Coordinates of N, CA and C in Angstrom, one line a residue:
X5 N -128.8 -87.9 187.0 CA -129.6 -87.2 186.1 C -130.7 -86.5 186.7
X6 N -130.6 -85.5 186.9 CA -131.7 -84.8 187.6 C -132.5 -84.1 186.6
X7 N -133.3 -83.8 186.3 CA -134.0 -83.0 185.3 C -135.4 -82.7 185.7
X8 N -135.9 -83.4 186.5 CA -137.2 -83.1 187.1 C -138.3 -83.1 186.1
X9 N -138.1 -83.3 184.8 CA -139.2 -83.2 183.9 C -140.0 -84.5 183.9
X10 N -141.2 -84.4 183.4 CA -142.0 -85.6 183.3 C -142.1 -86.1 181.8
X11 N -142.6 -87.3 181.7 CA -142.7 -87.9 180.3 C -143.8 -87.1 179.6
X12 N -143.6 -87.0 178.3 CA -144.6 -86.3 177.5 C -145.9 -87.1 177.5
X13 N -147.0 -86.5 177.2 CA -148.3 -87.2 177.1 C -148.3 -88.1 175.8
X14 N -148.9 -89.2 175.9 CA -149.0 -90.1 174.7 C -149.8 -89.4 173.6
X15 N -149.3 -89.6 172.4 CA -149.9 -89.1 171.2 C -151.3 -89.7 171.0
X16 N -152.3 -88.9 170.7 CA -153.6 -89.5 170.6 C -153.8 -90.3 169.3
X17 N -152.8 -90.2 168.4 CA -152.9 -90.9 167.1 C -152.2 -92.3 167.1
X18 N -151.6 -92.6 168.3 CA -150.9 -93.9 168.4 C -151.8 -95.1 168.0
X19 N -153.0 -95.1 168.4 CA -153.9 -96.2 168.1 C -154.2 -96.2 166.6
X20 N -154.4 -95.1 166.0 CA -154.6 -95.0 164.5 C -153.4 -95.6 163.8
X21 N -152.2 -95.1 164.2 CA -151.0 -95.6 163.5 C -150.8 -97.1 163.7
X22 N -151.1 -97.6 164.8 CA -151.0 -99.0 165.0 C -152.0 -99.8 164.1
X23 N -153.2 -99.3 164.0 CA -154.2 -100.0 163.1 C -153.8 -99.9 161.6
X24 N -153.2 -98.7 161.3 CA -152.8 -98.5 159.9 C -151.6 -99.5 159.6
X25 N -150.7 -99.6 160.5 CA -149.6 -100.5 160.4 C -150.0 -101.9 160.3
X26 N -151.0 -102.3 161.1 CA -151.5 -103.7 161.0 C -152.2 -104.0 159.7
X27 N -153.0 -103.0 159.2 CA -153.7 -103.2 157.9 C -152.6 -103.2 156.7
X28 N -151.6 -102.4 156.8 CA -150.6 -102.5 155.8 C -149.9 -103.8 155.8
X29 N -149.6 -104.3 157.0 CA -148.9 -105.6 157.1 C -149.8 -106.7 156.6
X30 N -151.1 -106.7 156.8 CA -152.0 -107.7 156.3 C -152.1 -107.6 154.8
X31 N -152.1 -106.4 154.2 CA -152.2 -106.3 152.8 C -150.9 -106.8 152.1
X32 N -149.8 -106.5 152.8 CA -148.5 -107.0 152.3 C -148.4 -108.5 152.3
X33 N -148.9 -109.1 153.4 CA -148.9 -110.5 153.5 C -149.7 -111.2 152.5
X34 N -150.9 -110.6 152.2 CA -151.8 -111.1 151.2 C -151.1 -111.0 149.8
X35 N -150.5 -109.9 149.5 CA -149.8 -109.7 148.2 C -148.7 -110.7 148.1
X36 N -147.9 -110.9 149.1 CA -146.8 -111.9 149.1 C -147.3 -113.3 148.9
X37 N -148.4 -113.6 149.5 CA -149.0 -115.0 149.4 C -149.4 -115.2 147.9
X38 N -150.0 -114.2 147.3 CA -150.4 -114.3 145.9 C -149.2 -114.5 145.0
X39 N -148.1 -113.7 145.3 CA -146.9 -113.8 144.5 C -146.3 -115.2 144.7
X40 N -146.3 -115.7 145.9 CA -145.7 -117.1 146.2 C -146.5 -118.1 145.4
X41 N -147.8 -118.0 145.3 CA -148.7 -118.9 144.6 C -148.3 -118.9 143.1
X42 N -148.1 -117.7 142.6 CA -147.7 -117.6 141.1 C -146.3 -118.2 140.9
X43 N -145.3 -117.9 141.7 CA -144.0 -118.4 141.5 C -143.9 -119.9 141.8
X44 N -144.7 -120.4 142.7 CA -144.8 -121.8 142.9 C -145.4 -122.5 141.7
X45 N -146.3 -121.9 141.0 CA -146.9 -122.5 139.8 C -145.8 -122.5 138.7
X46 N -145.1 -121.4 138.6 CA -144.1 -121.3 137.6 C -143.0 -122.4 137.8
X47 N -142.6 -122.5 139.1 CA -141.6 -123.5 139.5 C -142.1 -124.9 139.2
X48 N -143.3 -125.2 139.4 CA -143.8 -126.5 139.1 C -143.8 -126.8 137.6
X49 N -144.2 -125.8 136.8 CA -144.1 -125.9 135.3 C -142.7 -126.1 134.9
X50 N -141.8 -125.3 135.4 CA -140.4 -125.5 135.0 C -139.8 -126.8 135.4
X51 N -140.2 -127.3 136.6 CA -139.7 -128.6 137.0 C -140.3 -129.7 136.1
X52 N -141.5 -129.6 135.8 CA -142.1 -130.7 134.9 C -141.4 -130.7 133.6
X53 N -141.2 -129.5 133.0 CA -140.5 -129.4 131.7 C -139.1 -130.0 131.8
X54 N -138.4 -129.7 132.9 CA -137.0 -130.2 133.2 C -137.1 -131.7 133.1
X55 N -138.0 -132.3 133.9 CA -138.1 -133.8 134.0 C -138.6 -134.4 132.7
X56 N -139.6 -133.9 132.1 CA -140.2 -134.5 130.9 C -139.5 -134.3 129.6
X57 N -138.9 -133.1 129.5 CA -138.3 -132.7 128.2 C -136.8 -132.8 128.2
X58 N -136.2 -132.1 129.1 CA -134.7 -131.9 129.1 C -133.9 -133.2 129.6
X59 N -134.4 -133.8 130.6 CA -133.7 -134.9 131.1 C -133.5 -136.1 130.1
X60 N -134.6 -136.4 129.4 CA -134.5 -137.4 128.4 C -133.5 -137.0 127.3
X61 N -133.5 -135.7 126.9 CA -132.5 -135.3 125.9 C -131.1 -135.3 126.4
X62 N -131.0 -134.9 127.7 CA -129.6 -134.9 128.3 C -129.1 -136.4 128.4
X63 N -130.0 -137.3 128.8 CA -129.6 -138.7 128.9 C -129.2 -139.2 127.6
X64 N -129.9 -138.9 126.5 CA -129.6 -139.4 125.2 C -128.2 -138.8 124.8
X65 N -128.0 -137.5 125.1 CA -126.8 -136.9 124.7 C -125.6 -137.5 125.5
X66 N -125.8 -137.7 126.7 CA -124.7 -138.4 127.5 C -124.4 -139.8 127.0
X67 N -125.5 -140.5 126.7 CA -125.2 -141.9 126.1 C -124.4 -141.8 124.8
X68 N -124.8 -140.9 124.0 CA -124.1 -140.7 122.7 C -122.6 -140.3 123.0
X69 N -122.4 -139.4 123.9 CA -121.1 -138.9 124.2 C -120.2 -140.1 124.8
X70 N -120.8 -140.9 125.6 CA -120.1 -142.0 126.2 C -119.8 -143.2 125.2
X71 N -120.5 -143.2 124.1 CA -120.3 -144.3 123.1 C -119.8 -143.8 121.8
X72 N -119.6 -142.5 121.7 CA -119.2 -142.0 120.4 C -117.9 -142.6 119.8
X73 N -116.9 -142.8 120.7 CA -115.6 -143.2 120.1 C -115.5 -144.8 120.3
X74 N -116.6 -145.4 119.9 CA -116.6 -146.9 119.9 C -115.6 -147.4 118.9
X75 N -115.2 -148.6 119.1 CA -114.2 -149.2 118.1 C -114.9 -149.3 116.7
X76 N -116.1 -149.6 116.7 CA -116.8 -149.7 115.4 C -116.8 -148.3 114.7
X77 N -117.1 -147.2 115.4 CA -117.1 -145.9 114.8 C -115.7 -145.5 114.3
X78 N -114.7 -145.8 115.2 CA -113.3 -145.5 114.8 C -112.9 -146.2 113.5
X79 N -113.3 -147.5 113.5 CA -112.9 -148.4 112.3 C -113.6 -147.9 111.1
X80 N -114.9 -147.5 111.2 CA -115.6 -147.0 110.1 C -115.0 -145.8 109.5
X81 N -114.6 -144.9 110.4 CA -114.0 -143.6 110.0 C -112.6 -143.9 109.3
X82 N -111.9 -144.9 109.9 CA -110.6 -145.2 109.3 C -110.8 -145.8 107.9
X83 N -111.8 -146.7 107.8 CA -112.0 -147.3 106.5 C -112.4 -146.3 105.4
X84 N -113.2 -145.3 105.9 CA -113.7 -144.3 104.9 C -112.5 -143.4 104.5
X85 N -111.6 -143.1 105.5 CA -110.4 -142.4 105.2 C -109.5 -143.1 104.2
X86 N -109.3 -144.4 104.4 CA -108.5 -145.2 103.4 C -109.2 -145.2 102.1
X87 N -110.5 -145.4 102.0 CA -111.2 -145.4 100.7 C -111.0 -144.0 100.0
X88 N -111.0 -142.9 100.8 CA -110.8 -141.6 100.2 C -109.4 -141.5 99.6
X89 N -108.4 -141.9 100.4 CA -107.0 -141.9 99.9 C -106.9 -142.7 98.7
X90 N -107.4 -143.9 98.7 CA -107.3 -144.8 97.5 C -107.9 -144.2 96.3
X91 N -109.1 -143.6 96.5 CA -109.8 -142.9 95.4 C -108.9 -141.8 94.8
X92 N -108.4 -141.0 95.7 CA -107.5 -139.9 95.2 C -106.3 -140.4 94.6
X93 N -105.7 -141.5 95.1 CA -104.5 -142.1 94.5 C -104.8 -142.6 93.2
X94 N -105.9 -143.3 93.0 CA -106.3 -143.9 91.7 C -106.5 -142.8 90.7
X95 N -107.1 -141.7 91.1 CA -107.3 -140.6 90.2 C -106.0 -140.0 89.8
X96 N -105.1 -139.8 90.8 CA -103.8 -139.2 90.5 C -103.0 -140.2 89.5
X97 N -103.1 -141.5 89.8 CA -102.3 -142.4 88.9 C -102.9 -142.4 87.5
X98 N -104.2 -142.4 87.4 CA -104.8 -142.3 86.1 C -104.4 -141.1 85.3
X99 N -104.3 -140.0 86.0 CA -103.8 -138.7 85.4 C -102.4 -138.8 85.0
X100 N -101.6 -139.5 85.8 CA -100.1 -139.6 85.6 C -100.0 -140.5 84.3
X101 N -100.7 -141.6 84.2 CA -100.6 -142.4 83.0 C -101.1 -141.7 81.8
X102 N -102.2 -140.9 81.8 CA -102.7 -140.2 80.7 C -101.6 -139.2 80.2
X103 N -101.0 -138.5 81.2 CA -100.0 -137.5 80.9 C -98.8 -138.1 80.2
X104 N -98.4 -139.3 80.8 CA -97.2 -139.9 80.2 C -97.5 -140.4 78.8
X105 N -98.7 -140.9 78.6 CA -99.0 -141.4 77.2 C -99.1 -140.2 76.3
X106 N -99.6 -139.1 76.7 CA -99.8 -137.9 75.9 C -98.4 -137.4 75.5
X107 N -97.4 -137.7 76.3 CA -96.0 -137.3 76.0 C -95.2 -138.4 75.3
X108 N -95.9 -139.5 75.0 CA -95.3 -140.6 74.2 C -94.5 -141.5 75.1
X109 N -94.7 -141.5 76.4 CA -94.0 -142.4 77.3 C -94.8 -143.7 77.4
X110 N -94.1 -144.8 77.4 CA -94.8 -146.1 77.5 C -95.0 -146.4 79.0
X111 N -96.3 -146.5 79.4 CA -96.6 -146.8 80.8 C -96.1 -148.1 81.3
X112 N -95.6 -149.0 80.4 CA -95.1 -150.3 80.7 C -93.6 -150.3 80.9
X113 N -93.0 -149.1 80.7 CA -91.5 -149.0 80.8 C -91.1 -149.2 82.3
X114 N -89.9 -149.7 82.5 CA -89.5 -150.0 83.9 C -89.3 -148.7 84.7
X115 N -88.9 -147.6 84.0 CA -88.7 -146.4 84.7 C -90.0 -145.8 85.1
X116 N -91.0 -145.8 84.3 CA -92.3 -145.3 84.6 C -93.0 -146.2 85.7
X117 N -92.8 -147.5 85.6 CA -93.3 -148.4 86.6 C -92.7 -148.2 88.0
X118 N -91.4 -147.9 88.0 CA -90.7 -147.6 89.3 C -91.2 -146.4 89.9
X119 N -91.5 -145.4 89.1 CA -92.2 -144.1 89.7 C -93.5 -144.5 90.2
X120 N -94.2 -145.4 89.6 CA -95.6 -145.8 90.1 C -95.5 -146.6 91.4
X121 N -94.4 -147.4 91.5 CA -94.2 -148.1 92.8 C -93.9 -147.1 93.9
X122 N -93.2 -146.1 93.6 CA -92.9 -145.1 94.6 C -94.2 -144.3 95.0
X123 N -95.0 -144.1 94.1 CA -96.3 -143.4 94.3 C -97.2 -144.3 95.2
X124 N -97.1 -145.6 94.9 CA -97.9 -146.6 95.6 C -97.5 -146.7 97.1
X125 N -96.2 -146.6 97.3 CA -95.7 -146.5 98.7 C -96.1 -145.3 99.4
X126 N -96.1 -144.2 98.7 CA -96.6 -142.9 99.3 C -98.1 -143.0 99.6
X127 N -98.8 -143.7 98.7 CA -100.2 -143.9 99.0 C -100.5 -144.7 100.2
X128 N -99.7 -145.7 100.4 CA -99.8 -146.6 101.6 C -99.6 -145.8 102.8
X129 N -98.5 -145.0 102.8 CA -98.2 -144.1 104.0 C -99.4 -143.1 104.2
X130 N -99.9 -142.6 103.1 CA -101.0 -141.6 103.3 C -102.2 -142.3 103.8
X131 N -102.5 -143.6 103.4 CA -103.7 -144.3 103.9 C -103.5 -144.6 105.4
X132 N -102.3 -145.0 105.8 CA -102.0 -145.3 107.2 C -102.2 -144.0 108.1
X133 N -101.7 -142.9 107.5 CA -101.8 -141.6 108.2 C -103.3 -141.2 108.3
X134 N -104.0 -141.4 107.3 CA -105.4 -141.0 107.3 C -106.2 -141.9 108.3
X135 N -105.9 -143.1 108.4 CA -106.5 -144.0 109.4 C -106.3 -143.5 110.8
X136 N -105.0 -143.2 111.1 CA -104.7 -142.7 112.4 C -105.4 -141.4 112.7
X137 N -105.4 -140.5 111.7 CA -106.0 -139.2 111.9 C -107.5 -139.3 112.1
X138 N -108.1 -140.2 111.3 CA -109.6 -140.3 111.5 C -110.0 -140.9 112.8
X139 N -109.2 -141.9 113.3 CA -109.5 -142.4 114.6 C -109.3 -141.4 115.7
X140 N -108.3 -140.6 115.6 CA -108.0 -139.5 116.6 C -109.1 -138.5 116.5
X141 N -109.6 -138.2 115.3 CA -110.7 -137.2 115.1 C -112.0 -137.7 115.9
X142 N -112.3 -139.0 115.7 CA -113.4 -139.5 116.4 C -113.2 -139.5 117.9
X143 N -112.0 -139.7 118.4 CA -111.7 -139.6 119.8 C -111.9 -138.2 120.3
X144 N -111.4 -137.2 119.5 CA -111.6 -135.8 119.9 C -113.0 -135.4 119.9
X145 N -113.8 -135.9 118.9 CA -115.2 -135.6 118.9 C -115.9 -136.1 120.2
X146 N -115.5 -137.3 120.6 CA -116.1 -137.9 121.8 C -115.7 -137.1 123.0
X147 N -114.5 -136.7 123.1 CA -114.0 -135.9 124.2 C -114.8 -134.6 124.3
X148 N -115.0 -133.9 123.1 CA -115.8 -132.7 123.1 C -117.3 -133.0 123.5
X149 N -117.8 -134.1 123.1 CA -119.2 -134.4 123.5 C -119.3 -134.6 125.0
X150 N -118.3 -135.3 125.6 CA -118.2 -135.6 127.0 C -118.1 -134.2 127.8
X151 N -117.2 -133.4 127.3 CA -117.1 -132.1 127.9 C -118.4 -131.3 127.9
X152 N -119.1 -131.3 126.8 CA -120.4 -130.7 126.7 C -121.4 -131.3 127.7
X153 N -121.3 -132.6 127.8 CA -122.2 -133.3 128.8 C -121.9 -132.9 130.2
X154 N -120.6 -132.8 130.5 CA -120.2 -132.3 131.9 C -120.7 -130.9 132.1
X155 N -120.5 -130.0 131.1 CA -120.9 -128.6 131.3 C -122.4 -128.5 131.4
X156 N -123.2 -129.4 130.7 CA -124.6 -129.4 130.7 C -125.1 -129.7 132.1
X157 N -124.4 -130.6 132.7 CA -124.8 -131.1 134.1 C -124.3 -130.2 135.2
X158 N -123.4 -129.3 134.9 CA -122.9 -128.4 135.9 C -123.9 -127.3 136.2
X159 N -124.7 -127.4 137.2 CA -125.7 -126.5 137.5 C -125.2 -125.2 138.1
X160 N -123.9 -125.2 138.6 CA -123.3 -124.0 139.2 C -123.2 -122.9 138.1
X161 N -123.0 -123.3 136.8 CA -122.8 -122.3 135.8 C -124.2 -121.7 135.3
X162 N -125.3 -122.3 135.7 CA -126.6 -121.8 135.2 C -126.9 -120.6 136.0
X163 N -127.3 -119.6 135.3 CA -127.7 -118.3 136.0 C -129.2 -118.3 136.3

């Protein structure tokens, strides 16, 4: 490379530019430190709220989800379902008797009573089905609560 030229003279404003750059850097550092103090305060507030408010609620929710489908709750639901079926069956039977009497049919006749026995068998089947369905409903509720608890604890989905 031959060129024979010499390096240019240093710019007389290099020192000023360096001072300006240093001042800008110091101002930026001070601003960022102020911002960090603010965000650290927010983070501390958020963390305290998480620990004091949400964790106890989450723990209670998880406990409820884990015990929702207890044998006692399933039995209670099954008993309520049977009681509902029996009440509806009794209402239907009373209506059947009233209707028969209004048409002049003797409710003590063997034919009428045979139809009543058939209705009673149907009611028994309905009660058994209602028990099974109510127990399964409680199990499905518990499954849903557990899924919600899992999703609540899945921090990856939190934006």
